mmCIF file of C-alpha atoms and ligand atoms in Angstrom:
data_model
loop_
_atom_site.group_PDB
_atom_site.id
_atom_site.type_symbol
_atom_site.label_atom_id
_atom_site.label_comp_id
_atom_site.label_asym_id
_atom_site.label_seq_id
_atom_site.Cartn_x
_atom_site.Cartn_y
_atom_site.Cartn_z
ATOM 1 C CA UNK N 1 12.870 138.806 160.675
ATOM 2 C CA UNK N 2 11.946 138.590 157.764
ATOM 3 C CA UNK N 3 14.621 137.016 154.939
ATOM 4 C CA UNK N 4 16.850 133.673 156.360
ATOM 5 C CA UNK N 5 19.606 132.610 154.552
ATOM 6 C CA UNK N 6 21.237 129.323 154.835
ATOM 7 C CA UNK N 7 24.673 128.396 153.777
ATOM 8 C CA UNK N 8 24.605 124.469 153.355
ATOM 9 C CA UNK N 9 28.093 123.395 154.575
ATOM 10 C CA UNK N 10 29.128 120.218 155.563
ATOM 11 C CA UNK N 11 27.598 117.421 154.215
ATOM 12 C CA UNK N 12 30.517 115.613 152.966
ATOM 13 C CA UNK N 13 32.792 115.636 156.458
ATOM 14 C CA UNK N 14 29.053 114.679 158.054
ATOM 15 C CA UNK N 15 29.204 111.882 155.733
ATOM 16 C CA UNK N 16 33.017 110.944 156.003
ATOM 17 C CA UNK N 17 32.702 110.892 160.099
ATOM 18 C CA UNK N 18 29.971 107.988 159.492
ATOM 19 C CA UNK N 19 32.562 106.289 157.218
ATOM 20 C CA UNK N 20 29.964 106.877 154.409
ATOM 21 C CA UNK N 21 30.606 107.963 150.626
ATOM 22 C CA UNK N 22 30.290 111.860 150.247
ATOM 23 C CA UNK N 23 27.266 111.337 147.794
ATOM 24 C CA UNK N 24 25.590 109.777 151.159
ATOM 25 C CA UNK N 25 26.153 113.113 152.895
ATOM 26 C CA UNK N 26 24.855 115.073 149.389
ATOM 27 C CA UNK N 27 21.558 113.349 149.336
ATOM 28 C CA UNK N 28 21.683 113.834 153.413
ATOM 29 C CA UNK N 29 21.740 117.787 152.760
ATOM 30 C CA UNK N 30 19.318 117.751 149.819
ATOM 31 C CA UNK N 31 16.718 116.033 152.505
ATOM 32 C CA UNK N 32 17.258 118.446 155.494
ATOM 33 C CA UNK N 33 16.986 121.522 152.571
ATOM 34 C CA UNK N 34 13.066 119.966 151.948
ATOM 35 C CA UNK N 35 12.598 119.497 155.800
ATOM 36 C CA UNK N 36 14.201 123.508 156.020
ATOM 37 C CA UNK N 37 11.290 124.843 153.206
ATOM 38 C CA UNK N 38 8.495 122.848 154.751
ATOM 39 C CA UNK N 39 8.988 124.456 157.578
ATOM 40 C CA UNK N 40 9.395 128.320 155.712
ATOM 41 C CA UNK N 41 5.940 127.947 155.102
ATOM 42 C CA UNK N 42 4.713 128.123 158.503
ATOM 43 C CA UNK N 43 7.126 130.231 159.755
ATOM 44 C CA UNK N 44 6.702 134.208 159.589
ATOM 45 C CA UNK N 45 9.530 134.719 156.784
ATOM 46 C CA UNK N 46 8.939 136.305 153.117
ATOM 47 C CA UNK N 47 12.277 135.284 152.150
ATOM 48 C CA UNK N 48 14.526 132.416 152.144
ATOM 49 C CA UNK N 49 17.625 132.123 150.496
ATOM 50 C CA UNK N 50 19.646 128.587 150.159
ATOM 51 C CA UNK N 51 23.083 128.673 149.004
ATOM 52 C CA UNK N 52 23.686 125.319 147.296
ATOM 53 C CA UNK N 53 26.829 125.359 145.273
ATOM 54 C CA UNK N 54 29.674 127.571 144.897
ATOM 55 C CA UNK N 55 32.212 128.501 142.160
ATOM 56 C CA UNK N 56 34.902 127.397 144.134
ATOM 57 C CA UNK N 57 32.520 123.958 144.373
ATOM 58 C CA UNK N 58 34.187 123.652 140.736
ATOM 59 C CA UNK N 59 37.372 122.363 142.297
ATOM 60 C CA UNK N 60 36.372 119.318 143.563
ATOM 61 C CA UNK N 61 36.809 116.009 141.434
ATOM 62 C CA UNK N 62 34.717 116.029 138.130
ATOM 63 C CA UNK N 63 32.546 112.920 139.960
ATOM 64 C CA UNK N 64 32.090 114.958 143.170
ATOM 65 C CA UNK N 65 30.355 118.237 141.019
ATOM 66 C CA UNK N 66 28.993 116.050 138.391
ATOM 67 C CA UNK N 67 27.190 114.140 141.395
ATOM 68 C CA UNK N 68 26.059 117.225 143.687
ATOM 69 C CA UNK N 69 24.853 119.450 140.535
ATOM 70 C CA UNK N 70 22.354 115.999 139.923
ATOM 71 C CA UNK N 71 21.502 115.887 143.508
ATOM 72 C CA UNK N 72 20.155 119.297 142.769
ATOM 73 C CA UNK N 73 18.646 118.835 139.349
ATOM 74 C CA UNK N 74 16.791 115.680 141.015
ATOM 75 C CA UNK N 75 15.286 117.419 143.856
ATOM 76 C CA UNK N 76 14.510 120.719 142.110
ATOM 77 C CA UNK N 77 12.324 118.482 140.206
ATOM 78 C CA UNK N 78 10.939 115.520 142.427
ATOM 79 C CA UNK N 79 10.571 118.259 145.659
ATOM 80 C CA UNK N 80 10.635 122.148 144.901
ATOM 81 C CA UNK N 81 8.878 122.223 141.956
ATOM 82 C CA UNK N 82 5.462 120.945 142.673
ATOM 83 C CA UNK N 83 5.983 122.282 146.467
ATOM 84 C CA UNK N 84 6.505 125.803 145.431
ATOM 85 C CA UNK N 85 3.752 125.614 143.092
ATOM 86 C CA UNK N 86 1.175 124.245 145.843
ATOM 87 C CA UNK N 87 1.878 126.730 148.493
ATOM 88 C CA UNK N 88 1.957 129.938 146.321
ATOM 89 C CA UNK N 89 6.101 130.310 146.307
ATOM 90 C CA UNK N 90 8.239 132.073 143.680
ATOM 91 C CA UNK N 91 11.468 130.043 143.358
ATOM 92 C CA UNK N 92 14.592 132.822 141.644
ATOM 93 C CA UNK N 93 17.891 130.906 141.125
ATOM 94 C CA UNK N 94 21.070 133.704 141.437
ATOM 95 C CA UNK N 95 24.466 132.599 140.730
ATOM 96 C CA UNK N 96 26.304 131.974 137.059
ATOM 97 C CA UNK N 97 23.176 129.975 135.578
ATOM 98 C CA UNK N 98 25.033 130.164 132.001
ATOM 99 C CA UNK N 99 28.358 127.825 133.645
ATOM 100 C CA UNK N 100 25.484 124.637 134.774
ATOM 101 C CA UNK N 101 24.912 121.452 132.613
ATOM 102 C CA UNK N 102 22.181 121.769 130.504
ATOM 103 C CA UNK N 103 19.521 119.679 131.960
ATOM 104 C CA UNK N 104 20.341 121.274 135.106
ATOM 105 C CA UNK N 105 19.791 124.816 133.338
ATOM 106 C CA UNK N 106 16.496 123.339 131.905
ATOM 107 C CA UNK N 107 15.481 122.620 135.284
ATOM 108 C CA UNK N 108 15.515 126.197 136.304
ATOM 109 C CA UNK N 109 14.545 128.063 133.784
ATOM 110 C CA UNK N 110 11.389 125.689 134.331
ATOM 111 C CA UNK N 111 10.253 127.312 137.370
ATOM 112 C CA UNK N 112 7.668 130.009 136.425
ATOM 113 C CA UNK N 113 7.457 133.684 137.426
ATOM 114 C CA UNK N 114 4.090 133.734 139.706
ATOM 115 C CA UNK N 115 1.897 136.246 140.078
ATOM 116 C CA UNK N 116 1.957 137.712 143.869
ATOM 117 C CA UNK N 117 3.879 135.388 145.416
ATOM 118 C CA UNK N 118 3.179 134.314 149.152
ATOM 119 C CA UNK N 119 6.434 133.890 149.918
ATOM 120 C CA UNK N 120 10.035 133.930 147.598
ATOM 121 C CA UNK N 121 12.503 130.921 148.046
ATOM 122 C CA UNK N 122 16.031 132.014 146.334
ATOM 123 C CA UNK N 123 18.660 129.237 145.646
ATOM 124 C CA UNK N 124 22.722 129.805 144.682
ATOM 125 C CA UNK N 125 24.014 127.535 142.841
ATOM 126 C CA UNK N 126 27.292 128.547 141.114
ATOM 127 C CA UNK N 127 27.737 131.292 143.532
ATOM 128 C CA UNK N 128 31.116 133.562 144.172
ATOM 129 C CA UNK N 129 31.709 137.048 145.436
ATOM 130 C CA UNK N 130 34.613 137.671 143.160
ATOM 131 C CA UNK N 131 32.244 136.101 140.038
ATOM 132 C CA UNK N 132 29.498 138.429 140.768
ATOM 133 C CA UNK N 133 32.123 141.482 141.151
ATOM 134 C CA UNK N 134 33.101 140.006 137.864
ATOM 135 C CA UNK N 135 30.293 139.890 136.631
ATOM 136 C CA UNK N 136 28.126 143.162 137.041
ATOM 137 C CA UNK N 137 31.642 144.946 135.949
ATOM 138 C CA UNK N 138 31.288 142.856 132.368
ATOM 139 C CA UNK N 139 27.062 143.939 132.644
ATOM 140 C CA UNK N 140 28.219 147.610 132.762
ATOM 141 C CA UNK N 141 30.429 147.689 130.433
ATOM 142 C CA UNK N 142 27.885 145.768 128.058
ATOM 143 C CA UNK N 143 25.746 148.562 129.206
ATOM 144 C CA UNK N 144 28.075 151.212 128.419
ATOM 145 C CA UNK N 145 29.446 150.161 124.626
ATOM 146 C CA UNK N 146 28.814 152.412 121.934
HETATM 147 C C1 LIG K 201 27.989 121.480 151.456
HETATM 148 O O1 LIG K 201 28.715 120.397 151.900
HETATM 149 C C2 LIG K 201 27.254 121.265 150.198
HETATM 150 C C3 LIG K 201 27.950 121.688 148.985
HETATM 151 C C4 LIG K 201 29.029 122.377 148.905
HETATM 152 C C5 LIG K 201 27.320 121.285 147.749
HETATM 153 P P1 LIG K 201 30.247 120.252 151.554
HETATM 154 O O2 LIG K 201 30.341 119.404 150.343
HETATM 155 O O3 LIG K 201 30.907 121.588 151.483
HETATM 156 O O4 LIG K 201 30.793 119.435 152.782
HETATM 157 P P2 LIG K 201 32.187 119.607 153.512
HETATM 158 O O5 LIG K 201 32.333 121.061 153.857
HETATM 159 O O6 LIG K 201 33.228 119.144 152.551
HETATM 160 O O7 LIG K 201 32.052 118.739 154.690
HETATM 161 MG MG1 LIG K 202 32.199 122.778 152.714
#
């Protein structure tokens, strides 16, 4: 095998079972996503791909996105970035980049292209089937006007 890819799920009802605050269960997730790409780099995988966040994420209560889309930001910066950079990993974010805060943005278009990779670790946030179907249709027709 040679690309994994992890759908995080969960983390709130993980949190609400423990009588906890949903943010508890965020964080929770964010931690066992740095355990999950430790591990990637002993394992015998080029590829692993995390999906973090959907579209339909969007839905939830302005306090519940505003507070899993800084979960993110925080450990993109405290965790993945100096992690990827120390054991030779390319980090590509997919998903509708444009949609995300602003520091959150920043954050990933901070991760450099590398040079030969060892390994590639891909990360969804602001994900969607029907958004990418929407999506590459508005690309082509960009691609297609006169
Ligand atoms: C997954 O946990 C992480 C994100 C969507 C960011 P959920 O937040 O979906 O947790 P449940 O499914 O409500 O328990
Ligand atoms: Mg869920």
């Amino acid at each position: 095998m040679k690309h994994l890819a992890v759908i995080m799920d969960g983390n709130g009802r993980w949190a609400e079972q423990r009588g906890l605050l949903r943010s508890v269960g965020h964080e929770k997730g964010a931690n066992a996503f740095v355990e999950a790409i430790r591990d990637f780099v002993s394992l015998p995988l080029e590829v692993m791909t995390f999906y973090a966040f959907s579209t339909e994420n969007n839905n939830r209560n302005e306090e519940e996105v505003s507070n899993i889309l800084n979960v993110i930001a925080y450990f993109l910066q405290s965790k993945v970035f100096d992690f990827a950079r120390e054991n030779n990993i390319e980090v590509v974010f997919i998903g509708d980049l444009e949609k995300l805060p602003d520091d959150l943005q920043k954050t990933i278009y901070s991760f450099p292209r590398i040079v030969n990779p060892k390994k590639t670790l891909v990360i969804a946030v602001n994900y969607g089937g029907v958004n990418e179907v929407v999506r590459a249709v508005n690309k082509l027709i960009m691609l297609n006007a006169p």
